[in-house]
Short mmCIF file of C-alpha atoms in Angstrom, two decimals:
data_model
loop_
_atom_site.label_atom_id
_atom_site.label_comp_id
_atom_site.label_asym_id
_atom_site.label_seq_id
_atom_site.Cartn_x
_atom_site.Cartn_y
_atom_site.Cartn_z
CA UNK A 2 84.81 105.07 137.77
CA UNK A 3 82.41 102.84 139.20
CA UNK A 4 79.74 103.78 136.96
CA UNK A 5 82.24 103.09 133.96
CA UNK A 6 83.51 99.93 134.92
CA UNK A 7 80.14 98.25 135.74
CA UNK A 8 78.96 99.80 131.82
CA UNK A 9 82.14 97.64 130.53
CA UNK A 10 81.04 94.70 132.59
CA UNK A 11 77.27 94.76 131.16
CA UNK A 12 78.27 95.92 127.55
CA UNK A 13 78.91 92.00 126.40
CA UNK A 14 75.27 90.98 128.10
CA UNK A 15 74.14 94.02 126.10
CA UNK A 16 75.25 92.65 123.33
CA UNK A 17 74.13 89.37 123.89
CA UNK A 18 70.52 90.44 124.32
CA UNK A 19 70.97 92.51 120.81
CA UNK A 20 71.27 89.20 118.99
CA UNK A 21 67.96 88.05 120.50
CA UNK A 22 65.01 87.97 118.09
CA UNK A 23 62.32 90.63 118.58
CA UNK A 24 59.63 88.52 120.05
CA UNK A 25 62.15 87.18 122.82
CA UNK A 26 62.87 91.05 123.37
CA UNK A 27 59.16 91.64 123.85
CA UNK A 28 58.60 89.04 126.50
CA UNK A 29 61.43 90.50 127.96
CA UNK A 30 59.78 94.19 127.64
CA UNK A 31 56.69 92.36 129.05
CA UNK A 32 58.95 91.44 132.14
CA UNK A 33 60.14 94.95 132.09
CA UNK A 34 56.85 96.37 132.37
CA UNK A 35 55.97 94.52 135.84
CA UNK A 36 59.08 95.35 137.34
CA UNK A 37 59.26 99.26 136.37
CA UNK A 38 55.63 100.21 136.52
CA UNK A 39 54.22 97.64 138.94
CA UNK A 40 56.80 96.96 141.49
CA UNK A 41 59.62 99.85 141.10
CA UNK A 42 56.92 102.51 140.03
CA UNK A 43 59.54 104.28 137.93
CA UNK A 44 58.85 108.62 138.26
CA UNK A 45 55.22 107.48 138.69
CA UNK A 46 54.63 110.70 140.55
CA UNK A 47 56.26 112.55 137.90
CA UNK A 48 54.21 110.69 134.94
CA UNK A 49 51.22 110.97 136.49
CA UNK A 50 51.15 114.71 137.18
CA UNK A 51 52.47 115.49 133.96
CA UNK A 52 49.53 113.90 132.48
CA UNK A 53 47.02 115.44 135.14
CA UNK A 54 48.20 118.85 134.31
CA UNK A 55 48.17 118.13 130.63
CA UNK A 56 45.27 116.82 130.07
CA UNK A 57 42.58 118.09 132.97
CA UNK A 58 39.56 116.84 131.50
CA UNK A 59 40.53 113.48 131.10
CA UNK A 60 39.34 110.93 134.05
CA UNK A 61 41.56 109.20 136.42
CA UNK A 62 40.82 105.99 134.32
CA UNK A 63 42.05 107.78 131.08
CA UNK A 64 44.96 109.03 133.02
CA UNK A 65 45.76 105.65 134.09
CA UNK A 66 45.00 103.76 130.82
CA UNK A 67 47.93 106.25 129.01
CA UNK A 68 50.40 105.92 131.86
CA UNK A 69 49.93 102.10 131.43
CA UNK A 70 50.63 102.36 127.58
CA UNK A 71 53.33 104.81 128.16
CA UNK A 72 54.88 102.35 130.19
CA UNK A 73 54.92 99.56 127.67
CA UNK A 74 56.14 101.55 125.08
CA UNK A 75 58.98 102.78 127.32
CA UNK A 76 59.73 99.25 127.89
CA UNK A 77 59.75 98.27 124.13
CA UNK A 78 61.81 101.17 123.34
CA UNK A 79 64.47 99.70 126.17
CA UNK A 80 64.87 96.48 124.18
CA UNK A 81 64.59 97.93 120.88
CA UNK A 82 67.51 100.21 121.72
CA UNK A 83 69.41 97.51 122.39
CA UNK A 84 68.72 95.79 119.47
CA UNK A 85 69.81 98.95 117.30
CA UNK A 86 72.94 98.00 118.21
CA UNK A 87 73.09 95.04 115.80
CA UNK A 88 70.12 95.51 113.51
CA UNK A 89 70.71 95.61 109.37
CA UNK A 90 69.94 98.26 107.44
CA UNK A 91 67.37 96.07 105.50
CA UNK A 92 65.60 95.35 109.00
CA UNK A 93 65.68 98.97 109.89
CA UNK A 94 63.69 99.69 106.65
CA UNK A 95 61.25 97.20 107.44
CA UNK A 96 60.29 98.64 110.60
CA UNK A 97 60.39 102.52 110.05
CA UNK A 98 58.40 103.89 107.41
CA UNK A 99 59.08 107.07 105.98
CA UNK A 100 56.56 109.56 104.55
CA UNK A 101 57.17 113.09 102.63
CA UNK A 102 61.01 113.14 102.91
CA UNK A 103 60.95 113.73 99.05
CA UNK A 104 60.18 117.23 99.70
CA UNK A 105 63.22 117.47 102.25
CA UNK A 106 65.21 116.13 99.48
CA UNK A 107 64.18 118.20 96.83
CA UNK A 108 65.60 121.32 98.59
CA UNK A 109 68.66 119.66 99.37
CA UNK A 110 68.60 119.05 95.22
CA UNK A 111 68.17 123.08 95.22
CA UNK A 112 71.42 123.45 97.42
CA UNK A 113 69.35 124.25 100.30
CA UNK A 114 70.23 123.05 103.63
CA UNK A 115 67.46 121.92 106.13
CA UNK A 116 66.55 121.61 109.82
CA UNK A 117 64.36 118.91 110.81
CA UNK A 118 62.61 119.48 114.20
CA UNK A 119 62.02 116.37 116.32
CA UNK A 120 60.91 115.01 119.54
CA UNK A 121 60.77 112.15 121.86
CA UNK A 122 57.79 110.33 120.50
CA UNK A 123 57.25 106.65 119.38
CA UNK A 124 61.13 105.73 119.14
CA UNK A 125 63.23 108.57 118.79
CA UNK A 126 66.47 106.07 118.31
CA UNK A 127 65.28 104.92 115.06
CA UNK A 128 65.46 108.41 114.01
CA UNK A 129 69.32 109.03 113.75
CA UNK A 130 69.78 105.79 112.27
CA UNK A 131 66.66 105.88 109.28
CA UNK A 132 68.13 109.82 108.91
CA UNK A 133 71.78 108.54 107.88
CA UNK A 134 69.90 106.08 105.72
CA UNK A 135 68.07 107.90 103.60
CA UNK A 136 69.88 111.46 103.58
CA UNK A 137 72.01 112.35 100.50
CA UNK A 138 73.68 115.32 102.37
CA UNK A 139 75.51 115.23 105.82
CA UNK A 140 73.13 114.46 108.38
CA UNK A 141 74.08 116.07 111.69
CA UNK A 142 72.29 114.85 115.06
CA UNK A 143 72.71 117.55 117.56
CA UNK A 144 72.65 115.44 121.26
CA UNK A 145 73.77 116.47 124.81
CA UNK A 146 77.00 114.35 125.95
CA UNK A 147 76.83 111.91 128.31
CA UNK A 148 79.12 112.13 131.17
CA UNK A 149 79.81 108.57 131.40
CA UNK A 150 82.01 108.10 128.49
CA UNK A 151 81.62 104.32 127.85
CA UNK A 152 78.08 104.81 127.45
CA UNK A 153 78.39 107.86 125.61
CA UNK A 154 80.27 106.01 123.15
CA UNK A 155 78.11 103.45 123.04
CA UNK A 156 75.09 105.62 122.37
CA UNK A 157 77.15 107.42 119.63
CA UNK A 158 78.19 104.21 117.98
CA UNK A 159 74.55 103.03 117.63
CA UNK A 160 73.28 106.35 116.32
CA UNK A 161 76.14 106.82 113.77
CA UNK A 162 75.80 103.27 112.27
CA UNK A 163 74.41 104.27 109.03
CA UNK A 164 75.67 107.77 108.28
CA UNK A 165 74.37 110.34 110.91
CA UNK A 166 77.12 112.66 112.12
CA UNK A 167 76.61 113.06 115.95
CA UNK A 168 77.44 116.57 117.14
CA UNK A 169 77.48 118.01 120.76
CA UNK A 170 75.30 120.74 121.12
CA UNK A 171 77.92 123.34 122.27
CA UNK A 172 79.58 122.38 118.36
CA UNK A 173 76.93 122.88 116.52
CA UNK A 174 77.54 126.21 114.80
CA UNK A 175 81.19 125.32 114.61
CA UNK A 176 80.22 121.97 112.59
CA UNK A 177 77.81 123.99 110.30
CA UNK A 178 80.67 126.28 109.31
CA UNK A 179 82.65 123.29 108.33
CA UNK A 180 80.15 122.95 105.79
CA UNK A 181 79.80 125.99 104.47
CA UNK A 182 78.74 126.01 100.70
CA UNK A 183 77.53 122.61 101.03
CA UNK A 184 73.74 121.73 101.97
CA UNK A 185 73.25 119.59 105.15
CA UNK A 186 70.91 118.56 107.19
CA UNK A 187 70.51 119.28 111.22
CA UNK A 188 68.31 117.20 113.18
CA UNK A 189 67.31 118.84 116.64
CA UNK A 190 64.91 117.72 119.45
CA UNK A 191 62.69 120.90 120.53
CA UNK A 192 60.89 119.48 123.30
CA UNK A 193 62.99 118.94 126.11
CA UNK A 194 63.65 121.43 129.28
CA UNK A 195 66.15 124.01 128.58
CA UNK A 196 68.45 125.71 131.66
CA UNK A 197 69.62 128.57 132.59
CA UNK A 198 70.24 131.34 129.85
CA UNK A 199 68.90 128.85 127.30
CA UNK A 200 65.38 129.61 128.47
CA UNK A 201 64.64 132.84 126.93
CA UNK A 202 60.81 132.21 125.77
CA UNK A 203 58.02 131.12 127.90
CA UNK A 204 54.65 129.94 126.30
CA UNK A 205 51.80 127.57 126.94
CA UNK A 206 52.34 124.21 126.06
CA UNK A 207 50.09 121.20 126.57
CA UNK A 208 48.24 123.48 129.24
CA UNK A 209 51.16 124.60 131.20
CA UNK A 210 53.35 127.64 131.18
CA UNK A 211 56.31 125.96 129.41
CA UNK A 212 60.25 127.03 128.69
CA UNK A 213 61.41 126.62 125.19
CA UNK A 214 64.44 126.02 123.46
CA UNK A 215 64.84 128.68 120.44
CA UNK A 216 67.61 126.78 118.62
CA UNK A 217 65.84 125.59 115.38
CA UNK A 218 64.26 129.14 114.74
CA UNK A 219 67.68 130.74 115.79
CA UNK A 220 69.75 128.46 113.33
CA UNK A 221 67.14 128.52 110.64
CA UNK A 222 67.22 132.21 110.37
CA UNK A 223 70.88 132.47 110.36
CA UNK A 224 71.21 129.92 107.94
CA UNK A 225 68.28 130.45 105.74
CA UNK A 226 67.61 126.95 106.23
CA UNK A 227 64.01 125.07 104.98
CA UNK A 228 62.33 123.84 108.63
CA UNK A 229 60.39 120.45 108.76
CA UNK A 230 58.95 118.75 111.58
CA UNK A 231 59.19 115.24 111.79
CA UNK A 232 56.53 113.22 113.73
CA UNK A 233 57.92 108.98 114.71
CA UNK A 234 54.69 107.68 115.33
CA UNK A 235 54.22 103.63 116.62
CA UNK A 236 52.04 101.91 114.10
CA UNK A 237 52.26 98.58 116.29
CA UNK A 238 54.95 96.75 118.36
CA UNK A 239 58.13 97.25 116.65
CA UNK A 240 56.74 99.34 113.82
CA UNK A 241 56.78 102.84 113.28
CA UNK A 242 56.54 105.72 110.59
CA UNK A 243 58.15 109.09 110.55
CA UNK A 244 56.36 111.61 108.58
CA UNK A 245 58.30 115.02 107.65
CA UNK A 246 55.77 118.27 107.21
CA UNK A 247 57.38 121.46 106.01
CA UNK A 248 57.16 124.85 108.48
CA UNK A 249 58.45 127.09 106.38
CA UNK A 250 60.93 127.69 103.84
CA UNK A 251 61.76 131.16 104.07
CA UNK A 252 62.99 131.36 107.68
CA UNK A 253 64.42 135.04 107.25
CA UNK A 254 60.73 136.20 106.27
CA UNK A 255 59.13 134.83 109.49
CA UNK A 256 58.22 136.76 112.36
CA UNK A 257 60.37 136.28 115.90
CA UNK A 258 58.98 133.10 117.73
CA UNK A 259 56.73 132.32 114.86
CA UNK A 260 58.95 129.20 113.75
CA UNK A 261 59.10 128.38 117.26
CA UNK A 262 55.42 128.17 118.03
CA UNK A 263 54.77 126.38 114.57
CA UNK A 264 56.78 123.43 115.86
CA UNK A 265 55.45 123.39 119.14
CA UNK A 266 52.45 123.29 117.71
CA UNK A 267 52.61 120.47 115.50
CA UNK A 268 54.33 118.57 118.45
CA UNK A 269 51.08 119.24 120.76
CA UNK A 270 48.94 118.32 118.13
CA UNK A 271 50.88 115.01 117.94
CA UNK A 272 50.88 114.42 121.58
CA UNK A 273 47.17 114.86 121.68
CA UNK A 274 46.40 112.16 119.05
CA UNK A 275 48.73 109.78 120.66
CA UNK A 276 49.29 110.34 124.22
CA UNK A 277 51.23 107.26 125.20
CA UNK A 278 53.87 108.00 122.64
CA UNK A 279 55.23 110.90 123.96
CA UNK A 280 58.00 110.82 127.13
CA UNK A 281 55.71 111.62 130.01
CA UNK A 282 58.98 110.58 132.61
CA UNK A 283 61.02 114.00 131.68
CA UNK A 284 60.91 116.29 134.40
CA UNK A 285 59.57 119.13 131.42
CA UNK A 286 58.00 121.32 133.96
CA UNK A 287 60.37 121.11 136.91
CA UNK A 288 61.29 125.06 136.22
CA UNK A 289 58.71 127.87 137.02
CA UNK A 290 58.15 131.05 135.03
CA UNK A 291 60.13 133.87 136.81
CA UNK A 292 57.67 136.64 137.50
CA UNK A 293 60.11 139.33 135.87
CA UNK A 294 59.38 137.27 132.43
CA UNK A 295 56.15 137.67 130.38
CA UNK A 296 54.47 134.58 128.55
CA UNK A 297 54.91 134.68 124.73
CA UNK A 298 57.45 137.71 124.81
CA UNK A 299 60.90 137.14 124.09
CA UNK A 300 63.14 137.91 126.52
CA UNK A 301 64.79 141.50 125.41
CA UNK A 302 68.48 140.57 125.85
CA UNK A 303 68.10 137.38 123.68
CA UNK A 304 65.91 139.40 121.11
CA UNK A 305 67.64 139.33 117.45
#
């Protein structure tokens, strides 16, 4: 109740900041970076540990530079997320360049549905907005419900402003069933840490043993949907590009785990090209592989 009350009081201030021009917001971001990095050291241990383990051949100076760039990007993302609550469609289109989406739409015109594998790269909050803007079919964004209901409503309101449909992850299959017979688009983030029985597969990712979601692959195979990977890259401050790359248009013919490995490889290559672009503050490797689970092998109970 207290968190809800605090957010309700803060909401007018958030909207006040949202109407500030981008240059002023980036001055605020510079100030936030000093607080978050130099004074508070927000998740510094997590970030530096993740970076050192992911890039063991990089020097401490290189790791420090990536971390500083990450903190700047992270603070920019915070102020940009506030701005997205009032940004116009015209301004949004100016700030994120779309590459290769015509390939996705070509499949929709054939009556095929598509799954877009995304990650926490660049400004991932731009993704739901631009997806709703460009898609000619129902554009569904799978998300994890936030326990604080006012915050959840605020975030959903932002992400659905230009037509995207926010779908709680537990309702994904039900929502797809509602659209039976019609082409649809489903956006899934595949880079977060699964938990419990949603961790049927472990592999090497960024030089570490990593448990992986199989949602993209499972849904693609069951619905015969085309699979794309979307990489959102930072071009310069406040400007991004989203590039759609086809992974497979015949998921049912793919070997088990092949689609999962493909979008993990695409993500890993994107991170290596621009390390500060990813969300390093996430406790991605908090879980450790149980001894009875073999790397790169599906747990039998989850095998199709």
